[in-house]
CSV table of N, CA and C in Angstrom, one decimal:
chain,number,residue,atom,x,y,z
C,1,SER,N,11.5,-2.7,-1.0
C,1,SER,CA,11.3,-3.2,0.3
C,1,SER,C,9.8,-3.7,0.4
C,2,SER,N,9.5,-4.4,1.5
C,2,SER,CA,8.2,-4.9,1.8
C,2,SER,C,7.8,-5.9,0.7
C,3,ILE,N,8.7,-6.8,0.3
C,3,ILE,CA,8.4,-7.8,-0.7
C,3,ILE,C,7.6,-8.9,-0.1
C,4,PRO,N,6.4,-9.1,-0.6
C,4,PRO,CA,5.5,-10.2,0.0
C,4,PRO,C,6.1,-11.6,-0.3
C,5,GLY,N,5.9,-12.5,0.6
C,5,GLY,CA,6.5,-13.9,0.5
C,5,GLY,C,5.5,-14.8,-0.2
C,6,THR,N,4.8,-14.4,-1.2
C,6,THR,CA,3.7,-15.1,-1.9
C,6,THR,C,4.1,-15.8,-3.2
C,7,TYR,N,5.4,-15.8,-3.6
C,7,TYR,CA,5.8,-16.4,-4.8
C,7,TYR,C,6.9,-17.4,-4.5
C,8,LYS,N,7.3,-18.2,-5.5
C,8,LYS,CA,8.4,-19.2,-5.3
C,8,LYS,C,9.7,-18.5,-5.5
C,9,ASN,N,9.9,-17.6,-6.5
C,9,ASN,CA,11.1,-17.0,-6.8
C,9,ASN,C,10.9,-15.5,-7.1
C,10,LEU,N,12.0,-14.8,-7.1
C,10,LEU,CA,11.9,-13.4,-7.6
C,10,LEU,C,12.8,-13.2,-8.8
C,11,LYS,N,12.4,-12.3,-9.7
C,11,LYS,CA,13.2,-12.1,-10.9
C,11,LYS,C,13.3,-10.5,-11.0
C,12,LEU,N,14.5,-10.0,-11.0
C,12,LEU,CA,14.8,-8.6,-11.1
C,12,LEU,C,15.4,-8.4,-12.6
C,13,VAL,N,14.8,-7.6,-13.4
C,13,VAL,CA,15.2,-7.3,-14.7
C,13,VAL,C,15.4,-5.8,-14.9
C,14,TRP,N,16.6,-5.5,-15.5
C,14,TRP,CA,16.9,-4.1,-15.8
C,14,TRP,C,17.5,-3.9,-17.1
C,15,ASP,N,17.2,-2.7,-17.7
C,15,ASP,CA,17.9,-2.3,-18.9
C,15,ASP,C,18.0,-0.8,-18.9
C,16,GLY,N,19.0,-0.3,-19.7
C,16,GLY,CA,19.2,1.1,-19.8
C,16,GLY,C,19.7,1.8,-18.6
C,17,ILE,N,20.3,1.1,-17.6
C,17,ILE,CA,20.7,1.7,-16.4
C,17,ILE,C,22.1,2.3,-16.6
C,18,TYR,N,22.3,3.5,-16.1
C,18,TYR,CA,23.6,4.2,-16.2
C,18,TYR,C,23.9,5.0,-15.0
C,19,HIS,N,25.2,5.4,-14.8
C,19,HIS,CA,25.6,6.3,-13.7
C,19,HIS,C,25.6,7.7,-14.2
C,20,THR,N,25.2,8.7,-13.3
C,20,THR,CA,25.1,10.1,-13.7
C,20,THR,C,26.5,10.7,-13.8
C,21,ALA,N,27.5,10.0,-13.3
C,21,ALA,CA,28.9,10.5,-13.4
C,21,ALA,C,29.8,9.3,-13.4
C,22,SER,N,31.0,9.4,-13.9
C,22,SER,CA,32.0,8.3,-13.9
C,22,SER,C,32.6,8.1,-12.6
C,23,ALA,N,33.4,7.0,-12.5
C,23,ALA,CA,34.1,6.7,-11.2
C,23,ALA,C,33.2,6.4,-10.0
C,24,SER,N,32.1,5.7,-10.3
C,24,SER,CA,31.2,5.2,-9.2
C,24,SER,C,31.0,3.7,-9.4
C,25,ALA,N,30.5,3.1,-8.4
C,25,ALA,CA,30.2,1.7,-8.5
C,25,ALA,C,28.9,1.4,-7.6
C,26,PHE,N,28.1,0.5,-8.2
C,26,PHE,CA,26.8,0.2,-7.5
C,26,PHE,C,26.7,-1.4,-7.4
C,27,ASP,N,26.1,-1.9,-6.3
C,27,ASP,CA,25.9,-3.3,-6.2
C,27,ASP,C,24.6,-3.6,-5.5
C,28,VAL,N,24.3,-4.8,-5.1
C,28,VAL,CA,23.1,-5.2,-4.5
C,28,VAL,C,23.3,-6.0,-3.2
C,29,ARG,N,22.4,-5.7,-2.3
C,29,ARG,CA,22.4,-6.5,-1.0
C,29,ARG,C,20.9,-6.9,-0.8
C,30,LEU,N,20.8,-8.1,-0.1
C,30,LEU,CA,19.5,-8.6,0.2
C,30,LEU,C,19.2,-8.2,1.7
C,31,ASN,N,18.0,-7.7,1.9
C,31,ASN,CA,17.6,-7.3,3.3
C,31,ASN,C,18.6,-6.3,3.9
C,32,ASN,N,19.3,-5.6,3.1
C,32,ASN,CA,20.3,-4.6,3.5
C,32,ASN,C,21.4,-5.3,4.4
C,33,ASN,N,21.7,-6.6,4.1
C,33,ASN,CA,22.6,-7.3,4.9
C,33,ASN,C,24.0,-7.1,4.4
C,34,SER,N,24.9,-6.5,5.2
C,34,SER,CA,26.2,-6.2,4.8
C,34,SER,C,27.3,-7.1,5.4
C,35,SER,N,26.8,-8.2,6.0
C,35,SER,CA,27.7,-9.2,6.5
C,35,SER,C,28.3,-10.0,5.4
C,36,SER,N,29.4,-10.7,5.6
C,36,SER,CA,30.0,-11.5,4.6
C,36,SER,C,29.2,-12.8,4.3
C,37,ASN,N,27.9,-12.7,4.0
C,37,ASN,CA,27.0,-13.8,3.8
C,37,ASN,C,26.9,-14.2,2.4
C,38,TYR,N,27.6,-13.6,1.5
C,38,TYR,CA,27.5,-13.9,0.1
C,38,TYR,C,28.6,-14.7,-0.4
C,39,GLN,N,28.4,-16.0,-0.8
C,39,GLN,CA,29.4,-16.9,-1.3
C,39,GLN,C,29.3,-16.8,-2.8
C,40,ILE,N,30.3,-16.3,-3.5
C,40,ILE,CA,30.2,-15.9,-4.9
C,40,ILE,C,31.1,-16.8,-5.8
C,41,ARG,N,30.5,-17.2,-6.9
C,41,ARG,CA,31.2,-17.9,-7.9
C,41,ARG,C,30.8,-17.3,-9.2
C,42,GLY,N,31.8,-16.7,-10.0
C,42,GLY,CA,31.4,-16.0,-11.2
C,42,GLY,C,32.5,-16.0,-12.2
C,43,LEU,N,32.0,-15.6,-13.4
C,43,LEU,CA,32.9,-15.4,-14.6
C,43,LEU,C,32.6,-14.0,-15.1
C,44,LEU,N,33.7,-13.3,-15.5
C,44,LEU,CA,33.6,-12.0,-16.0
C,44,LEU,C,34.4,-11.9,-17.3
C,45,THR,N,33.8,-11.4,-18.4
C,45,THR,CA,34.6,-11.2,-19.6
C,45,THR,C,34.9,-9.7,-19.6
C,46,GLU,N,36.2,-9.4,-19.9
C,46,GLU,CA,36.6,-8.0,-19.9
C,46,GLU,C,37.7,-7.9,-20.9
C,47,ASN,N,37.6,-7.0,-21.9
C,47,ASN,CA,38.6,-6.8,-22.9
C,47,ASN,C,39.0,-8.2,-23.6
C,48,GLN,N,38.0,-9.0,-23.9
C,48,GLN,CA,38.1,-10.3,-24.5
C,48,GLN,C,38.8,-11.3,-23.7
C,49,GLY,N,39.0,-11.1,-22.4
C,49,GLY,CA,39.6,-12.0,-21.5
C,49,GLY,C,38.6,-12.5,-20.6
C,50,VAL,N,38.8,-13.7,-20.0
C,50,VAL,CA,37.8,-14.2,-19.0
C,50,VAL,C,38.5,-14.3,-17.6
C,51,VAL,N,37.8,-13.8,-16.6
C,51,VAL,CA,38.3,-13.9,-15.3
C,51,VAL,C,37.3,-14.6,-14.4
C,52,SER,N,37.7,-15.6,-13.7
C,52,SER,CA,36.8,-16.2,-12.7
C,52,SER,C,37.1,-15.7,-11.3
C,53,PHE,N,36.0,-15.6,-10.6
C,53,PHE,CA,36.2,-15.1,-9.2
C,53,PHE,C,35.4,-15.9,-8.2
C,54,VAL,N,35.9,-16.2,-7.1
C,54,VAL,CA,35.4,-17.0,-6.0
C,54,VAL,C,35.7,-16.4,-4.7
C,55,GLY,N,34.7,-16.3,-3.8
C,55,GLY,CA,35.0,-15.8,-2.5
C,55,GLY,C,33.7,-15.4,-1.7
C,56,SER,N,33.9,-14.9,-0.5
C,56,SER,CA,32.9,-14.4,0.3
C,56,SER,C,32.9,-12.8,0.2
C,57,ASP,N,31.8,-12.2,0.3
C,57,ASP,CA,31.8,-10.8,0.3
C,57,ASP,C,30.5,-10.2,1.0
C,58,THR,N,30.4,-8.9,1.0
C,58,THR,CA,29.4,-8.2,1.7
C,58,THR,C,28.2,-7.8,0.8
C,59,SER,N,28.3,-8.1,-0.5
C,59,SER,CA,27.2,-7.9,-1.4
C,59,SER,C,27.2,-8.9,-2.6
C,60,LEU,N,26.2,-8.9,-3.4
C,60,LEU,CA,26.1,-9.9,-4.4
C,60,LEU,C,27.2,-9.9,-5.5
C,61,GLY,N,27.6,-8.7,-5.9
C,61,GLY,CA,28.6,-8.6,-7.0
C,61,GLY,C,30.0,-8.9,-6.5
C,62,GLY,N,30.2,-8.9,-5.3
C,62,GLY,CA,31.6,-9.2,-4.7
C,62,GLY,C,32.6,-8.2,-5.1
C,63,PRO,N,32.4,-6.9,-4.8
C,63,PRO,CA,33.4,-5.9,-5.2
C,63,PRO,C,34.8,-6.2,-4.5
C,64,ASN,N,34.7,-6.8,-3.3
C,64,ASN,CA,36.0,-7.2,-2.7
C,64,ASN,C,36.7,-8.4,-3.3
C,65,VAL,N,35.8,-9.3,-3.9
C,65,VAL,CA,36.3,-10.5,-4.6
C,65,VAL,C,36.8,-10.1,-5.9
C,66,ASN,N,36.1,-9.2,-6.6
C,66,ASN,CA,36.5,-8.8,-8.0
C,66,ASN,C,35.8,-7.4,-8.2
C,67,SER,N,36.6,-6.4,-8.2
C,67,SER,CA,36.0,-5.0,-8.2
C,67,SER,C,35.1,-4.7,-9.4
C,68,VAL,N,35.3,-5.3,-10.5
C,68,VAL,CA,34.4,-5.0,-11.7
C,68,VAL,C,33.2,-5.9,-11.7
C,69,GLY,N,33.0,-6.7,-10.7
C,69,GLY,CA,31.9,-7.6,-10.7
C,69,GLY,C,30.6,-7.0,-10.1
C,70,CYS,N,30.5,-5.8,-9.8
C,70,CYS,CA,29.4,-5.1,-9.2
C,70,CYS,C,28.2,-5.2,-10.2
C,71,ALA,N,27.0,-5.7,-9.7
C,71,ALA,CA,25.9,-5.9,-10.5
C,71,ALA,C,25.4,-4.7,-11.3
C,72,PHE,N,25.5,-3.5,-10.7
C,72,PHE,CA,25.0,-2.4,-11.5
C,72,PHE,C,26.1,-1.5,-11.9
C,73,GLY,N,27.3,-2.1,-12.1
C,73,GLY,CA,28.4,-1.4,-12.8
C,73,GLY,C,29.5,-0.9,-11.9
C,74,TYR,N,30.7,-1.0,-12.4
C,74,TYR,CA,31.9,-0.4,-11.7
C,74,TYR,C,32.5,0.6,-12.7
C,75,TYR,N,32.4,1.8,-12.4
C,75,TYR,CA,32.8,2.9,-13.3
C,75,TYR,C,32.1,2.8,-14.7
C,76,ALA,N,30.8,2.5,-14.6
C,76,ALA,CA,30.0,2.3,-15.8
C,76,ALA,C,29.8,3.6,-16.6
C,77,ASN,N,29.3,3.4,-17.8
C,77,ASN,CA,29.0,4.5,-18.7
C,77,ASN,C,28.1,5.5,-18.1
C,78,ALA,N,28.5,6.8,-18.3
C,78,ALA,CA,27.7,7.9,-17.7
C,78,ALA,C,27.0,8.6,-18.8
C,79,SER,N,26.1,7.9,-19.6
C,79,SER,CA,25.4,8.5,-20.7
C,79,SER,C,24.0,8.0,-20.8
C,80,SER,N,23.1,9.0,-21.0
C,80,SER,CA,21.7,8.6,-21.1
C,80,SER,C,21.3,8.2,-22.6
C,81,THR,N,22.2,8.4,-23.5
C,81,THR,CA,21.9,8.1,-24.9
C,81,THR,C,22.7,7.1,-25.6
C,82,THR,N,23.8,6.6,-25.0
C,82,THR,CA,24.6,5.6,-25.6
C,82,THR,C,24.1,4.2,-25.1
C,83,TYR,N,23.0,3.8,-25.7
C,83,TYR,CA,22.3,2.6,-25.2
C,83,TYR,C,23.2,1.3,-25.1
C,84,ILE,N,24.0,1.1,-26.1
C,84,ILE,CA,24.8,-0.1,-26.2
C,84,ILE,C,25.8,-0.2,-25.0
C,85,GLN,N,26.1,0.9,-24.4
C,85,GLN,CA,27.1,1.0,-23.3
C,85,GLN,C,26.4,0.9,-21.9
C,86,GLN,N,25.1,1.0,-21.8
C,86,GLN,CA,24.4,1.0,-20.6
C,86,GLN,C,24.3,-0.4,-20.0
C,87,ASN,N,23.8,-0.5,-18.7
C,87,ASN,CA,23.8,-1.8,-18.0
C,87,ASN,C,22.5,-2.5,-18.2
C,88,TYR,N,22.5,-3.7,-18.6
C,88,TYR,CA,21.4,-4.6,-18.8
C,88,TYR,C,21.6,-5.9,-18.1
C,89,GLY,N,20.5,-6.4,-17.4
C,89,GLY,CA,20.7,-7.7,-16.7
C,89,GLY,C,19.5,-8.3,-16.2
C,90,VAL,N,19.6,-9.5,-15.7
C,90,VAL,CA,18.5,-10.2,-15.0
C,90,VAL,C,19.1,-11.0,-13.8
C,91,MET,N,18.3,-11.0,-12.7
C,91,MET,CA,18.8,-11.7,-11.5
C,91,MET,C,17.6,-12.5,-11.0
C,92,THR,N,17.8,-13.8,-10.7
C,92,THR,CA,16.8,-14.6,-10.1
C,92,THR,C,17.2,-15.0,-8.7
C,93,ILE,N,16.3,-14.8,-7.8
C,93,ILE,CA,16.5,-15.2,-6.4
C,93,ILE,C,15.5,-16.4,-6.1
C,94,TYR,N,16.1,-17.6,-5.9
C,94,TYR,CA,15.3,-18.8,-5.7
C,94,TYR,C,14.9,-19.0,-4.3
C,95,ASP,N,13.6,-19.5,-4.1
C,95,ASP,CA,13.1,-19.8,-2.8
C,95,ASP,C,13.3,-18.7,-1.8
C,96,TYR,N,13.1,-17.5,-2.2
C,96,TYR,CA,13.4,-16.3,-1.4
C,96,TYR,C,12.6,-16.1,-0.1
C,97,ALA,N,11.4,-16.7,-0.1
C,97,ALA,CA,10.6,-16.6,1.1
C,97,ALA,C,10.8,-17.7,2.2
C,98,SER,N,11.7,-18.6,1.9
C,98,SER,CA,12.0,-19.7,2.8
C,98,SER,C,12.7,-19.1,4.1
C,99,THR,N,12.3,-19.7,5.2
C,99,THR,CA,12.9,-19.3,6.5
C,99,THR,C,13.7,-20.5,7.1
C,100,SER,N,13.9,-21.5,6.2
C,100,SER,CA,14.7,-22.7,6.7
C,100,SER,C,15.9,-23.0,5.7
C,101,LYS,N,16.0,-22.3,4.6
C,101,LYS,CA,17.0,-22.6,3.6
C,101,LYS,C,17.8,-21.4,3.3
C,102,PHE,N,19.1,-21.6,2.9
C,102,PHE,CA,19.9,-20.5,2.3
C,102,PHE,C,19.3,-20.2,0.9
C,103,LYS,N,19.6,-19.1,0.4
C,103,LYS,CA,19.1,-18.7,-0.9
C,103,LYS,C,20.1,-18.8,-2.0
C,104,THR,N,19.7,-19.2,-3.2
C,104,THR,CA,20.6,-19.2,-4.3
C,104,THR,C,20.2,-18.1,-5.2
C,105,VAL,N,21.2,-17.3,-5.7
C,105,VAL,CA,20.9,-16.1,-6.5
C,105,VAL,C,21.8,-16.3,-7.8
C,106,GLU,N,21.1,-16.2,-8.9
C,106,GLU,CA,21.8,-16.4,-10.2
C,106,GLU,C,21.6,-15.1,-11.0
C,107,TYR,N,22.7,-14.5,-11.6
C,107,TYR,CA,22.5,-13.3,-12.4
C,107,TYR,C,23.5,-13.2,-13.5
C,108,VAL,N,23.0,-12.5,-14.5
C,108,VAL,CA,23.9,-12.2,-15.6
C,108,VAL,C,23.6,-10.7,-16.0
C,109,TYR,N,24.7,-10.0,-16.4
C,109,TYR,CA,24.5,-8.6,-16.8
C,109,TYR,C,25.7,-8.2,-17.6
C,110,GLY,N,25.5,-7.0,-18.3
C,110,GLY,CA,26.6,-6.5,-19.1
C,110,GLY,C,26.5,-5.0,-19.0
C,111,TYR,N,27.7,-4.3,-19.2
C,111,TYR,CA,27.8,-2.9,-19.2
C,111,TYR,C,29.1,-2.5,-19.8
C,112,TYR,N,29.3,-1.2,-20.0
C,112,TYR,CA,30.5,-0.7,-20.5
C,112,TYR,C,31.3,0.0,-19.4
C,113,ARG,N,32.5,-0.4,-19.1
C,113,ARG,CA,33.3,0.2,-18.1
C,113,ARG,C,33.9,1.4,-18.8
C,114,ALA,N,33.5,2.6,-18.3
C,114,ALA,CA,33.8,3.9,-19.0
C,114,ALA,C,35.3,3.9,-19.5
C,115,GLY,N,35.4,4.1,-20.8
C,115,GLY,CA,36.7,4.3,-21.4
C,115,GLY,C,37.6,3.1,-21.6
C,116,THR,N,37.1,1.9,-21.1
C,116,THR,CA,38.0,0.7,-21.2
C,116,THR,C,37.5,-0.5,-21.8
C,117,SER,N,36.3,-1.0,-21.4
C,117,SER,CA,35.9,-2.3,-21.9
C,117,SER,C,34.4,-2.6,-21.8
C,118,TYR,N,33.9,-3.5,-22.6
C,118,TYR,CA,32.6,-4.0,-22.3
C,118,TYR,C,32.7,-5.2,-21.4
C,119,ASN,N,31.9,-5.2,-20.3
C,119,ASN,CA,32.0,-6.3,-19.3
C,119,ASN,C,30.7,-7.1,-19.4
C,120,ILE,N,30.8,-8.4,-19.3
C,120,ILE,CA,29.7,-9.3,-19.2
C,120,ILE,C,30.0,-10.2,-18.0
C,121,CYS,N,29.1,-10.4,-17.1
C,121,CYS,CA,29.3,-11.2,-15.9
C,121,CYS,C,28.2,-12.2,-15.7
C,122,ARG,N,28.5,-13.4,-15.3
C,122,ARG,CA,27.5,-14.4,-14.9
C,122,ARG,C,28.0,-15.0,-13.6
C,123,SER,N,27.1,-14.9,-12.6
C,123,SER,CA,27.5,-15.4,-11.3
C,123,SER,C,26.4,-16.2,-10.6
C,124,VAL,N,26.8,-17.0,-9.7
C,124,VAL,CA,25.9,-17.7,-8.8
C,124,VAL,C,26.3,-17.4,-7.4
C,125,VAL,N,25.4,-17.1,-6.6
C,125,VAL,CA,25.7,-16.7,-5.2
C,125,VAL,C,24.9,-17.5,-4.2
C,126,LEU,N,25.5,-18.0,-3.2
C,126,LEU,CA,24.8,-18.6,-2.1
C,126,LEU,C,24.7,-17.6,-1.0
C,127,TYR,N,23.5,-17.2,-0.7
C,127,TYR,CA,23.3,-16.2,0.3
C,127,TYR,C,23.0,-17.0,1.6
C,128,ASN,N,24.0,-16.9,2.5
C,128,ASN,CA,24.0,-17.7,3.8
C,128,ASN,C,23.1,-17.1,4.8
C,129,SER,N,21.8,-17.1,4.6
C,129,SER,CA,20.9,-16.6,5.6
C,129,SER,C,19.5,-17.4,5.4
C,130,THR,N,18.9,-17.8,6.5
C,130,THR,CA,17.6,-18.4,6.4
C,130,THR,C,16.5,-17.4,6.5
C,131,THR,N,16.8,-16.2,6.6
C,131,THR,CA,15.8,-15.1,6.7
C,131,THR,C,15.1,-14.9,5.4
C,132,ALA,N,13.8,-14.8,5.4
C,132,ALA,CA,13.1,-14.5,4.1
C,132,ALA,C,13.5,-13.2,3.5
C,133,ILE,N,13.6,-13.1,2.2
C,133,ILE,CA,14.0,-11.8,1.6
C,133,ILE,C,12.8,-10.9,1.5
C,134,THR,N,12.9,-9.8,2.1
C,134,THR,CA,11.8,-8.8,2.0
C,134,THR,C,12.3,-7.5,1.4
C,135,SER,N,13.6,-7.3,1.1
C,135,SER,CA,14.0,-6.1,0.4
C,135,SER,C,15.3,-6.5,-0.5
C,136,ILE,N,15.4,-5.8,-1.6
C,136,ILE,CA,16.5,-5.8,-2.5
C,136,ILE,C,17.1,-4.4,-2.5
C,137,ASP,N,18.3,-4.2,-2.1
C,137,ASP,CA,18.9,-2.9,-1.9
C,137,ASP,C,20.0,-2.7,-2.9
C,138,ILE,N,19.8,-1.7,-3.8
C,138,ILE,CA,20.9,-1.3,-4.7
C,138,ILE,C,21.6,-0.1,-4.0
C,139,PHE,N,22.9,-0.2,-3.9
C,139,PHE,CA,23.6,0.9,-3.1
C,139,PHE,C,24.9,1.3,-3.8
C,140,ARG,N,25.3,2.5,-3.5
C,140,ARG,CA,26.5,3.0,-4.1
C,140,ARG,C,27.7,2.5,-3.2
C,141,ILE,N,28.7,1.9,-3.9
C,141,ILE,CA,29.9,1.4,-3.2
C,141,ILE,C,30.9,2.5,-3.1
C,142,SER,N,31.1,3.2,-4.3
C,142,SER,CA,32.1,4.3,-4.3
C,142,SER,C,31.6,5.4,-5.3
C,143,GLY,N,32.2,6.5,-5.2
C,143,GLY,CA,31.9,7.7,-6.1
C,143,GLY,C,30.8,8.5,-5.6
C,144,THR,N,30.3,9.4,-6.5
C,144,THR,CA,29.2,10.3,-6.1
C,144,THR,C,28.0,10.2,-7.1
C,145,ALA,N,28.1,9.4,-8.1
C,145,ALA,CA,27.0,9.3,-9.1
C,145,ALA,C,25.7,8.8,-8.5
C,146,ALA,N,24.6,9.1,-9.2
C,146,ALA,CA,23.3,8.5,-8.9
C,146,ALA,C,23.1,7.5,-9.9
C,147,LEU,N,22.3,6.5,-9.6
C,147,LEU,CA,21.9,5.4,-10.6
C,147,LEU,C,20.6,5.8,-11.2
C,148,THR,N,20.6,5.8,-12.5
C,148,THR,CA,19.3,6.2,-13.2
C,148,THR,C,19.1,5.4,-14.4
C,149,ASN,N,18.0,5.6,-15.1
C,149,ASN,CA,17.8,4.9,-16.3
C,149,ASN,C,17.4,5.8,-17.5
C,150,ALA,N,17.7,5.3,-18.7
C,150,ALA,CA,17.5,6.1,-19.9
C,150,ALA,C,16.0,6.0,-20.2
C,151,THR,N,15.6,6.9,-21.1
C,151,THR,CA,14.2,7.0,-21.6
C,151,THR,C,13.8,5.6,-22.2
C,152,SER,N,12.5,5.2,-21.9
C,152,SER,CA,11.9,3.9,-22.3
C,152,SER,C,12.7,2.7,-21.8
C,153,THR,N,13.3,2.8,-20.7
C,153,THR,CA,14.0,1.6,-20.1
C,153,THR,C,13.4,1.5,-18.7
C,154,SER,N,13.8,0.4,-18.0
C,154,SER,CA,13.2,0.2,-16.7
C,154,SER,C,14.1,-0.8,-15.8
C,155,LEU,N,13.6,-0.8,-14.5
C,155,LEU,CA,14.1,-1.8,-13.5
C,155,LEU,C,12.8,-2.4,-12.9
C,156,LYS,N,12.6,-3.7,-13.1
C,156,LYS,CA,11.3,-4.3,-12.7
C,156,LYS,C,11.6,-5.5,-11.8
C,157,LEU,N,10.8,-5.7,-10.8
C,157,LEU,CA,10.8,-6.9,-10.0
C,157,LEU,C,9.6,-7.7,-10.2
C,158,TYR,N,9.7,-9.0,-10.5
C,158,TYR,CA,8.6,-9.9,-10.7
C,158,TYR,C,8.6,-11.0,-9.7
C,159,GLY,N,7.4,-11.4,-9.3
C,159,GLY,CA,7.3,-12.6,-8.5
C,159,GLY,C,6.9,-13.7,-9.4
C,160,VAL,N,7.6,-14.9,-9.2
C,160,VAL,CA,7.4,-16.0,-10.2
C,160,VAL,C,6.9,-17.2,-9.4
C,161,ASN,N,5.9,-17.8,-9.9
C,161,ASN,CA,5.3,-19.1,-9.3
C,161,ASN,C,5.7,-20.3,-10.1
């Protein structure tokens, strides 16, 4: 929260993210906006198949559009030591401080859906709001797990000029 509007773009980078319990899902909202302002276009690979998803939703990953498209995992691995199965990704929010334009968000991430498959997702989202972005909210959609990260890993937000 309280993101200053002094950069051109924002870049969120994460690695080693996992859920403390299975059967939970986490996603991202901008400015804690839960309206259907997220116009999503994405591709998801799961079990060696490719699924495209398109639609409007109440968060960036589009759990209503495609349940396994949640940016921080849908039933993701619940282990602090199985690094290959944890969530890794990068998200760029373009022109985030503008008060006259909609925002374009581009992201790619990968994680292991507990017991079933490795998922890799690439999406582009049009955020239908001219409000400057001052917060990025990671929230739990379902389940009871907490979102945490393994030793020597991180979640970082960068301002990019």
